[in-house]
């Protein structure tokens, strides 16, 4: 009886070691407020489009875990979690991020830009770089 237990434990240990060899080296947690269904929300679509190529192009070395529906909290709470290293990324509104980086709030000024074409032209690397360095910017 003990030899059967030993064999089962050995097989279980071997199986678990094999499973660990295929585990991702890096896990990226991405949180957003909207439904996970890519056809129901822009955030769900962006998350799905991000997850698939990252995981496939890394050959399983990177796992992307999605946390939709505000599972980690509201925009400003998730941004705090990104800063704390609890979550690696978030898909957030400009209003939600303006608390952490007031420069982003400019995109919420009503009628500041006349149409979507002008708005699209304004989204060049400069605002993105400013946002990335938000802690360095004095407002």
Short mmCIF file of N, CA and C in Angstrom, two decimals:
data_model
loop_
_atom_site.label_atom_id
_atom_site.label_comp_id
_atom_site.label_asym_id
_atom_site.label_seq_id
_atom_site.Cartn_x
_atom_site.Cartn_y
_atom_site.Cartn_z
N UNK A 1 0.82 -1.20 0.00
CA UNK A 1 0.00 0.00 0.00
C UNK A 1 0.86 1.27 0.00
N UNK A 2 1.94 1.26 0.79
CA UNK A 2 2.80 2.44 0.84
C UNK A 2 3.55 2.64 -0.48
N UNK A 3 3.84 1.56 -1.20
CA UNK A 3 4.52 1.71 -2.49
C UNK A 3 3.59 2.37 -3.51
N UNK A 4 2.28 2.10 -3.42
CA UNK A 4 1.32 2.76 -4.31
C UNK A 4 1.24 4.23 -3.99
N UNK A 5 1.21 4.54 -2.68
CA UNK A 5 1.19 5.96 -2.26
C UNK A 5 2.45 6.67 -2.75
N UNK A 6 3.59 6.01 -2.59
CA UNK A 6 4.86 6.61 -3.03
C UNK A 6 4.85 6.86 -4.54
N UNK A 7 4.33 5.89 -5.28
CA UNK A 7 4.27 6.04 -6.73
C UNK A 7 3.34 7.18 -7.12
N UNK A 8 2.20 7.26 -6.45
CA UNK A 8 1.25 8.35 -6.74
C UNK A 8 1.84 9.71 -6.38
N UNK A 9 2.49 9.77 -5.21
CA UNK A 9 3.12 11.03 -4.81
C UNK A 9 4.24 11.42 -5.78
N UNK A 10 5.01 10.43 -6.21
CA UNK A 10 6.07 10.69 -7.19
C UNK A 10 5.51 11.20 -8.51
N UNK A 11 4.43 10.56 -8.97
CA UNK A 11 3.79 11.00 -10.22
C UNK A 11 3.23 12.40 -10.08
N UNK A 12 2.62 12.68 -8.92
CA UNK A 12 2.07 14.01 -8.67
C UNK A 12 3.17 15.06 -8.65
N UNK A 13 4.28 14.74 -7.98
CA UNK A 13 5.41 15.68 -7.92
C UNK A 13 5.98 15.93 -9.32
N UNK A 14 6.12 14.86 -10.11
CA UNK A 14 6.64 15.02 -11.47
C UNK A 14 5.70 15.86 -12.32
N UNK A 15 4.41 15.62 -12.16
CA UNK A 15 3.42 16.40 -12.92
C UNK A 15 3.47 17.86 -12.53
N UNK A 16 3.62 18.14 -11.23
CA UNK A 16 3.65 19.54 -10.80
C UNK A 16 4.92 20.23 -11.26
N UNK A 17 6.04 19.50 -11.28
CA UNK A 17 7.27 20.10 -11.80
C UNK A 17 7.15 20.40 -13.28
N UNK A 18 6.52 19.52 -14.01
CA UNK A 18 6.29 19.74 -15.43
C UNK A 18 5.41 20.94 -15.66
N UNK A 19 4.39 21.10 -14.85
CA UNK A 19 3.49 22.24 -14.98
C UNK A 19 4.21 23.54 -14.67
N UNK A 20 5.12 23.52 -13.70
CA UNK A 20 5.85 24.73 -13.35
C UNK A 20 6.78 25.17 -14.47
N UNK A 21 7.28 24.22 -15.25
CA UNK A 21 8.17 24.57 -16.35
C UNK A 21 7.45 25.40 -17.41
N UNK A 22 6.13 25.26 -17.50
CA UNK A 22 5.37 25.99 -18.49
C UNK A 22 4.71 27.24 -17.93
N UNK A 23 4.94 27.54 -16.67
CA UNK A 23 4.36 28.73 -16.07
C UNK A 23 5.03 29.98 -16.64
N UNK A 24 4.28 31.04 -16.71
CA UNK A 24 4.82 32.30 -17.23
C UNK A 24 5.90 32.84 -16.30
N UNK A 25 6.92 33.45 -16.90
CA UNK A 25 7.98 34.08 -16.11
C UNK A 25 7.53 35.42 -15.53
N UNK A 26 6.64 36.08 -16.24
CA UNK A 26 6.15 37.40 -15.86
C UNK A 26 4.63 37.42 -15.94
N UNK A 27 4.01 38.01 -14.95
CA UNK A 27 2.57 38.17 -14.97
C UNK A 27 2.25 39.66 -14.95
N UNK A 28 1.48 40.11 -15.93
CA UNK A 28 1.04 41.50 -16.00
C UNK A 28 -0.43 41.56 -15.63
N UNK A 29 -0.75 42.33 -14.62
CA UNK A 29 -2.15 42.52 -14.22
C UNK A 29 -2.63 43.85 -14.79
N UNK A 30 -3.73 43.78 -15.55
CA UNK A 30 -4.30 44.97 -16.20
C UNK A 30 -5.73 45.12 -15.71
N UNK A 31 -6.02 46.26 -15.11
CA UNK A 31 -7.36 46.51 -14.56
C UNK A 31 -8.06 47.62 -15.33
N UNK A 32 -9.38 47.50 -15.42
CA UNK A 32 -10.19 48.58 -16.00
C UNK A 32 -11.60 48.50 -15.44
N UNK A 33 -12.37 49.56 -15.65
CA UNK A 33 -13.70 49.68 -15.04
C UNK A 33 -14.82 49.04 -15.83
N UNK A 34 -14.61 48.75 -17.07
CA UNK A 34 -15.70 48.36 -17.96
C UNK A 34 -15.83 46.85 -18.14
N UNK A 35 -16.92 46.41 -18.82
CA UNK A 35 -17.12 44.98 -19.04
C UNK A 35 -15.97 44.35 -19.82
N UNK A 36 -15.74 43.06 -19.56
CA UNK A 36 -14.66 42.33 -20.23
C UNK A 36 -14.96 42.07 -21.70
N UNK A 37 -16.22 41.99 -22.05
CA UNK A 37 -16.63 41.67 -23.42
C UNK A 37 -16.10 42.73 -24.38
N UNK A 38 -15.23 42.34 -25.33
CA UNK A 38 -14.67 43.32 -26.26
C UNK A 38 -15.71 44.00 -27.15
N UNK A 39 -16.90 43.40 -27.26
CA UNK A 39 -17.96 44.01 -28.06
C UNK A 39 -18.86 44.91 -27.21
N UNK A 40 -18.65 44.92 -25.91
CA UNK A 40 -19.48 45.72 -25.01
C UNK A 40 -18.78 47.00 -24.54
N UNK A 41 -17.46 47.05 -24.63
CA UNK A 41 -16.75 48.25 -24.16
C UNK A 41 -15.42 48.42 -24.87
N UNK A 42 -15.01 49.68 -24.99
CA UNK A 42 -13.70 49.96 -25.60
C UNK A 42 -12.58 49.38 -24.74
N UNK A 43 -12.72 49.49 -23.42
CA UNK A 43 -11.68 48.96 -22.53
C UNK A 43 -11.56 47.46 -22.66
N UNK A 44 -12.69 46.77 -22.76
CA UNK A 44 -12.65 45.32 -22.96
C UNK A 44 -11.95 44.95 -24.25
N UNK A 45 -12.22 45.73 -25.31
CA UNK A 45 -11.57 45.49 -26.60
C UNK A 45 -10.07 45.76 -26.51
N UNK A 46 -9.69 46.88 -25.89
CA UNK A 46 -8.26 47.20 -25.77
C UNK A 46 -7.52 46.14 -24.96
N UNK A 47 -8.15 45.68 -23.88
CA UNK A 47 -7.51 44.67 -23.04
C UNK A 47 -7.32 43.36 -23.81
N UNK A 48 -8.33 42.96 -24.55
CA UNK A 48 -8.23 41.71 -25.33
C UNK A 48 -7.17 41.83 -26.42
N UNK A 49 -7.14 42.99 -27.08
CA UNK A 49 -6.15 43.20 -28.15
C UNK A 49 -4.74 43.25 -27.56
N UNK A 50 -4.59 43.74 -26.35
CA UNK A 50 -3.28 43.76 -25.69
C UNK A 50 -2.86 42.36 -25.26
N UNK A 51 -3.75 41.64 -24.62
CA UNK A 51 -3.45 40.32 -24.05
C UNK A 51 -2.97 39.31 -25.09
N UNK A 52 -3.70 39.17 -26.15
CA UNK A 52 -3.43 38.11 -27.12
C UNK A 52 -2.03 38.19 -27.73
N UNK A 53 -1.62 39.31 -28.33
CA UNK A 53 -0.29 39.33 -28.94
C UNK A 53 0.85 39.31 -27.92
N UNK A 54 0.63 39.88 -26.73
CA UNK A 54 1.70 39.85 -25.72
C UNK A 54 1.99 38.41 -25.32
N UNK A 55 0.93 37.67 -25.02
CA UNK A 55 1.12 36.28 -24.60
C UNK A 55 1.68 35.41 -25.73
N UNK A 56 1.14 35.58 -26.93
CA UNK A 56 1.59 34.72 -28.03
C UNK A 56 3.01 35.06 -28.49
N UNK A 57 3.35 36.33 -28.54
CA UNK A 57 4.69 36.70 -29.01
C UNK A 57 5.77 36.41 -27.96
N UNK A 58 5.36 36.24 -26.71
CA UNK A 58 6.34 35.91 -25.67
C UNK A 58 6.49 34.40 -25.48
N UNK A 59 5.76 33.62 -26.29
CA UNK A 59 5.79 32.16 -26.19
C UNK A 59 5.48 31.67 -24.78
N UNK A 60 4.55 32.35 -24.12
CA UNK A 60 4.13 31.94 -22.79
C UNK A 60 4.96 32.49 -21.65
N UNK A 61 6.00 33.25 -21.96
CA UNK A 61 6.83 33.81 -20.89
C UNK A 61 6.11 34.93 -20.15
N UNK A 62 5.14 35.56 -20.81
CA UNK A 62 4.36 36.63 -20.19
C UNK A 62 2.90 36.22 -20.17
N UNK A 63 2.30 36.28 -18.99
CA UNK A 63 0.87 36.04 -18.85
C UNK A 63 0.20 37.37 -18.53
N UNK A 64 -0.86 37.68 -19.24
CA UNK A 64 -1.62 38.90 -18.99
C UNK A 64 -2.93 38.51 -18.30
N UNK A 65 -3.11 39.00 -17.09
CA UNK A 65 -4.35 38.76 -16.35
C UNK A 65 -5.19 40.03 -16.42
N UNK A 66 -6.43 39.88 -16.86
CA UNK A 66 -7.33 41.02 -17.00
C UNK A 66 -8.30 41.08 -15.83
N UNK A 67 -8.51 42.28 -15.31
CA UNK A 67 -9.42 42.49 -14.20
C UNK A 67 -10.41 43.59 -14.58
N UNK A 68 -11.49 43.22 -15.27
CA UNK A 68 -12.49 44.20 -15.71
C UNK A 68 -13.48 44.52 -14.61
N UNK A 69 -14.47 45.32 -14.96
CA UNK A 69 -15.61 45.63 -14.09
C UNK A 69 -15.23 46.27 -12.76
N UNK A 70 -14.14 47.00 -12.74
CA UNK A 70 -13.74 47.70 -11.52
C UNK A 70 -13.39 46.77 -10.37
N UNK A 71 -12.89 45.58 -10.66
CA UNK A 71 -12.56 44.61 -9.61
C UNK A 71 -11.56 45.15 -8.60
N UNK A 72 -10.66 46.03 -9.05
CA UNK A 72 -9.65 46.59 -8.16
C UNK A 72 -10.01 47.99 -7.67
N UNK A 73 -11.17 48.49 -8.06
CA UNK A 73 -11.59 49.81 -7.61
C UNK A 73 -11.82 50.77 -8.76
N UNK A 74 -11.98 52.03 -8.40
CA UNK A 74 -12.19 53.10 -9.39
C UNK A 74 -10.86 53.53 -10.00
N UNK A 75 -10.95 54.38 -11.03
CA UNK A 75 -9.74 54.83 -11.74
C UNK A 75 -8.64 55.30 -10.80
N UNK A 76 -8.98 56.22 -9.90
CA UNK A 76 -7.94 56.79 -9.03
C UNK A 76 -7.37 55.75 -8.07
N UNK A 77 -8.19 54.79 -7.63
CA UNK A 77 -7.71 53.74 -6.73
C UNK A 77 -6.76 52.79 -7.47
N UNK A 78 -7.11 52.45 -8.71
CA UNK A 78 -6.25 51.56 -9.49
C UNK A 78 -4.95 52.27 -9.84
N UNK A 79 -5.00 53.56 -10.11
CA UNK A 79 -3.76 54.31 -10.37
C UNK A 79 -2.84 54.26 -9.15
N UNK A 80 -3.41 54.36 -7.96
CA UNK A 80 -2.61 54.21 -6.73
C UNK A 80 -1.98 52.83 -6.67
N UNK A 81 -2.73 51.81 -7.08
CA UNK A 81 -2.22 50.44 -7.06
C UNK A 81 -1.12 50.24 -8.09
N UNK A 82 -1.22 50.93 -9.23
CA UNK A 82 -0.14 50.86 -10.22
C UNK A 82 1.13 51.45 -9.62
N UNK A 83 1.00 52.59 -8.97
CA UNK A 83 2.17 53.23 -8.33
C UNK A 83 2.77 52.34 -7.25
N UNK A 84 1.91 51.60 -6.54
CA UNK A 84 2.38 50.72 -5.46
C UNK A 84 2.91 49.39 -5.97
N UNK A 85 2.73 49.10 -7.27
CA UNK A 85 3.21 47.85 -7.84
C UNK A 85 2.26 46.68 -7.66
N UNK A 86 1.04 46.94 -7.23
CA UNK A 86 0.04 45.88 -7.05
C UNK A 86 -0.50 45.46 -8.41
N UNK A 87 -0.70 46.43 -9.28
CA UNK A 87 -1.19 46.22 -10.64
C UNK A 87 -0.16 46.83 -11.57
N UNK A 88 0.10 46.16 -12.69
CA UNK A 88 1.10 46.68 -13.62
C UNK A 88 0.56 47.75 -14.55
N UNK A 89 -0.74 47.70 -14.86
CA UNK A 89 -1.28 48.65 -15.82
C UNK A 89 -2.78 48.83 -15.62
N UNK A 90 -3.27 49.94 -16.11
CA UNK A 90 -4.70 50.21 -16.07
C UNK A 90 -5.12 50.90 -17.36
N UNK A 91 -6.36 50.67 -17.73
CA UNK A 91 -6.97 51.42 -18.83
C UNK A 91 -7.91 52.38 -18.14
N UNK A 92 -7.61 53.65 -18.22
CA UNK A 92 -8.32 54.63 -17.41
C UNK A 92 -8.79 55.81 -18.25
N UNK A 93 -9.75 56.52 -17.71
CA UNK A 93 -10.20 57.76 -18.35
C UNK A 93 -9.25 58.89 -17.99
N UNK A 94 -9.29 59.94 -18.78
CA UNK A 94 -8.45 61.10 -18.46
C UNK A 94 -8.88 61.73 -17.14
N UNK A 95 -10.18 61.72 -16.88
CA UNK A 95 -10.66 62.27 -15.60
C UNK A 95 -10.15 61.48 -14.41
N UNK A 96 -10.10 60.18 -14.56
CA UNK A 96 -9.58 59.35 -13.47
C UNK A 96 -8.10 59.54 -13.23
N UNK A 97 -7.36 59.85 -14.27
CA UNK A 97 -5.92 60.02 -14.13
C UNK A 97 -5.52 61.44 -13.75
N UNK A 98 -6.42 62.40 -13.96
CA UNK A 98 -6.07 63.80 -13.69
C UNK A 98 -5.74 64.04 -12.22
N UNK A 99 -6.27 63.24 -11.34
CA UNK A 99 -5.95 63.38 -9.91
C UNK A 99 -4.46 63.14 -9.68
N UNK A 100 -3.88 62.23 -10.43
CA UNK A 100 -2.47 61.89 -10.28
C UNK A 100 -1.58 62.74 -11.17
N UNK A 101 -2.13 63.19 -12.27
CA UNK A 101 -1.36 64.00 -13.21
C UNK A 101 -2.28 65.07 -13.78
N UNK A 102 -2.31 66.24 -13.16
CA UNK A 102 -3.24 67.29 -13.58
C UNK A 102 -3.14 67.66 -15.06
N UNK A 103 -1.99 67.46 -15.68
CA UNK A 103 -1.84 67.78 -17.10
C UNK A 103 -2.82 67.00 -17.96
N UNK A 104 -3.16 65.80 -17.55
CA UNK A 104 -4.08 64.97 -18.32
C UNK A 104 -5.49 65.57 -18.33
N UNK A 105 -5.82 66.33 -17.31
CA UNK A 105 -7.13 66.95 -17.20
C UNK A 105 -7.46 67.89 -18.34
N UNK A 106 -6.48 68.33 -19.10
CA UNK A 106 -6.73 69.24 -20.21
C UNK A 106 -7.65 68.58 -21.25
N UNK A 107 -7.63 67.26 -21.33
CA UNK A 107 -8.47 66.57 -22.31
C UNK A 107 -9.93 66.53 -21.90
N UNK A 108 -10.24 66.97 -20.69
CA UNK A 108 -11.63 67.01 -20.23
C UNK A 108 -12.23 68.41 -20.29
N UNK A 109 -11.50 69.38 -20.79
CA UNK A 109 -12.03 70.73 -20.91
C UNK A 109 -13.03 70.75 -22.06
N UNK A 110 -14.29 71.07 -21.76
CA UNK A 110 -15.31 71.04 -22.82
C UNK A 110 -14.98 71.98 -23.98
N UNK A 111 -15.12 71.49 -25.18
CA UNK A 111 -14.98 72.25 -26.41
C UNK A 111 -13.59 72.87 -26.59
N UNK A 112 -12.59 72.33 -25.91
CA UNK A 112 -11.23 72.85 -26.07
C UNK A 112 -10.70 72.54 -27.47
N UNK A 113 -11.16 71.43 -28.03
CA UNK A 113 -10.75 71.03 -29.37
C UNK A 113 -12.01 70.93 -30.22
N UNK A 114 -11.99 71.50 -31.43
CA UNK A 114 -13.22 71.60 -32.22
C UNK A 114 -13.81 70.28 -32.74
N UNK A 115 -12.93 69.29 -32.99
CA UNK A 115 -13.46 68.02 -33.50
C UNK A 115 -12.45 66.91 -33.24
N UNK A 116 -12.86 65.68 -33.54
CA UNK A 116 -12.02 64.51 -33.27
C UNK A 116 -10.73 64.52 -34.08
N UNK A 117 -10.77 65.10 -35.28
CA UNK A 117 -9.56 65.19 -36.11
C UNK A 117 -8.49 66.03 -35.45
N UNK A 118 -8.89 67.16 -34.91
CA UNK A 118 -7.95 68.04 -34.22
C UNK A 118 -7.46 67.35 -32.95
N UNK A 119 -8.36 66.70 -32.22
CA UNK A 119 -7.97 65.99 -31.00
C UNK A 119 -6.96 64.90 -31.32
N UNK A 120 -7.19 64.16 -32.40
CA UNK A 120 -6.28 63.11 -32.79
C UNK A 120 -4.91 63.68 -33.13
N UNK A 121 -4.88 64.83 -33.78
CA UNK A 121 -3.62 65.48 -34.11
C UNK A 121 -2.86 65.96 -32.89
N UNK A 122 -3.57 66.21 -31.80
CA UNK A 122 -2.92 66.68 -30.58
C UNK A 122 -2.28 65.55 -29.79
N UNK A 123 -2.69 64.33 -30.05
CA UNK A 123 -2.15 63.19 -29.30
C UNK A 123 -0.85 62.71 -29.93
N UNK A 124 0.16 63.53 -29.85
CA UNK A 124 1.48 63.14 -30.32
C UNK A 124 2.30 62.73 -29.09
N UNK A 125 3.54 62.35 -29.23
CA UNK A 125 4.29 61.88 -28.07
C UNK A 125 4.47 62.88 -26.93
N UNK A 126 4.39 64.17 -27.19
CA UNK A 126 4.64 65.16 -26.13
C UNK A 126 3.72 64.98 -24.92
N UNK A 127 2.37 64.90 -25.07
CA UNK A 127 1.54 64.69 -23.88
C UNK A 127 1.80 63.35 -23.21
N UNK A 128 2.13 62.34 -23.99
CA UNK A 128 2.39 61.03 -23.42
C UNK A 128 3.66 61.07 -22.60
N UNK A 129 4.69 61.73 -23.10
CA UNK A 129 5.94 61.87 -22.34
C UNK A 129 5.69 62.69 -21.08
N UNK A 130 4.90 63.76 -21.19
CA UNK A 130 4.58 64.57 -20.01
C UNK A 130 3.86 63.73 -18.96
N UNK A 131 2.95 62.88 -19.41
CA UNK A 131 2.24 62.02 -18.48
C UNK A 131 3.19 61.02 -17.81
N UNK A 132 4.09 60.46 -18.60
CA UNK A 132 5.04 59.48 -18.05
C UNK A 132 5.93 60.11 -17.01
N UNK A 133 6.17 61.41 -17.13
CA UNK A 133 7.03 62.11 -16.19
C UNK A 133 6.22 63.01 -15.25
N UNK A 134 4.99 62.66 -15.04
CA UNK A 134 4.07 63.51 -14.29
C UNK A 134 4.60 63.88 -12.90
N UNK A 135 5.29 62.98 -12.25
CA UNK A 135 5.82 63.27 -10.91
C UNK A 135 6.86 64.37 -10.95
N UNK A 136 7.50 64.56 -12.10
CA UNK A 136 8.54 65.56 -12.23
C UNK A 136 7.98 66.94 -12.59
N UNK A 137 6.73 66.99 -13.05
CA UNK A 137 6.15 68.23 -13.53
C UNK A 137 5.56 69.02 -12.39
N UNK A 138 5.88 70.28 -12.34
CA UNK A 138 5.30 71.17 -11.32
C UNK A 138 4.04 71.81 -11.88
N UNK A 139 2.92 71.66 -11.21
CA UNK A 139 1.68 72.25 -11.70
C UNK A 139 1.16 73.28 -10.71
#
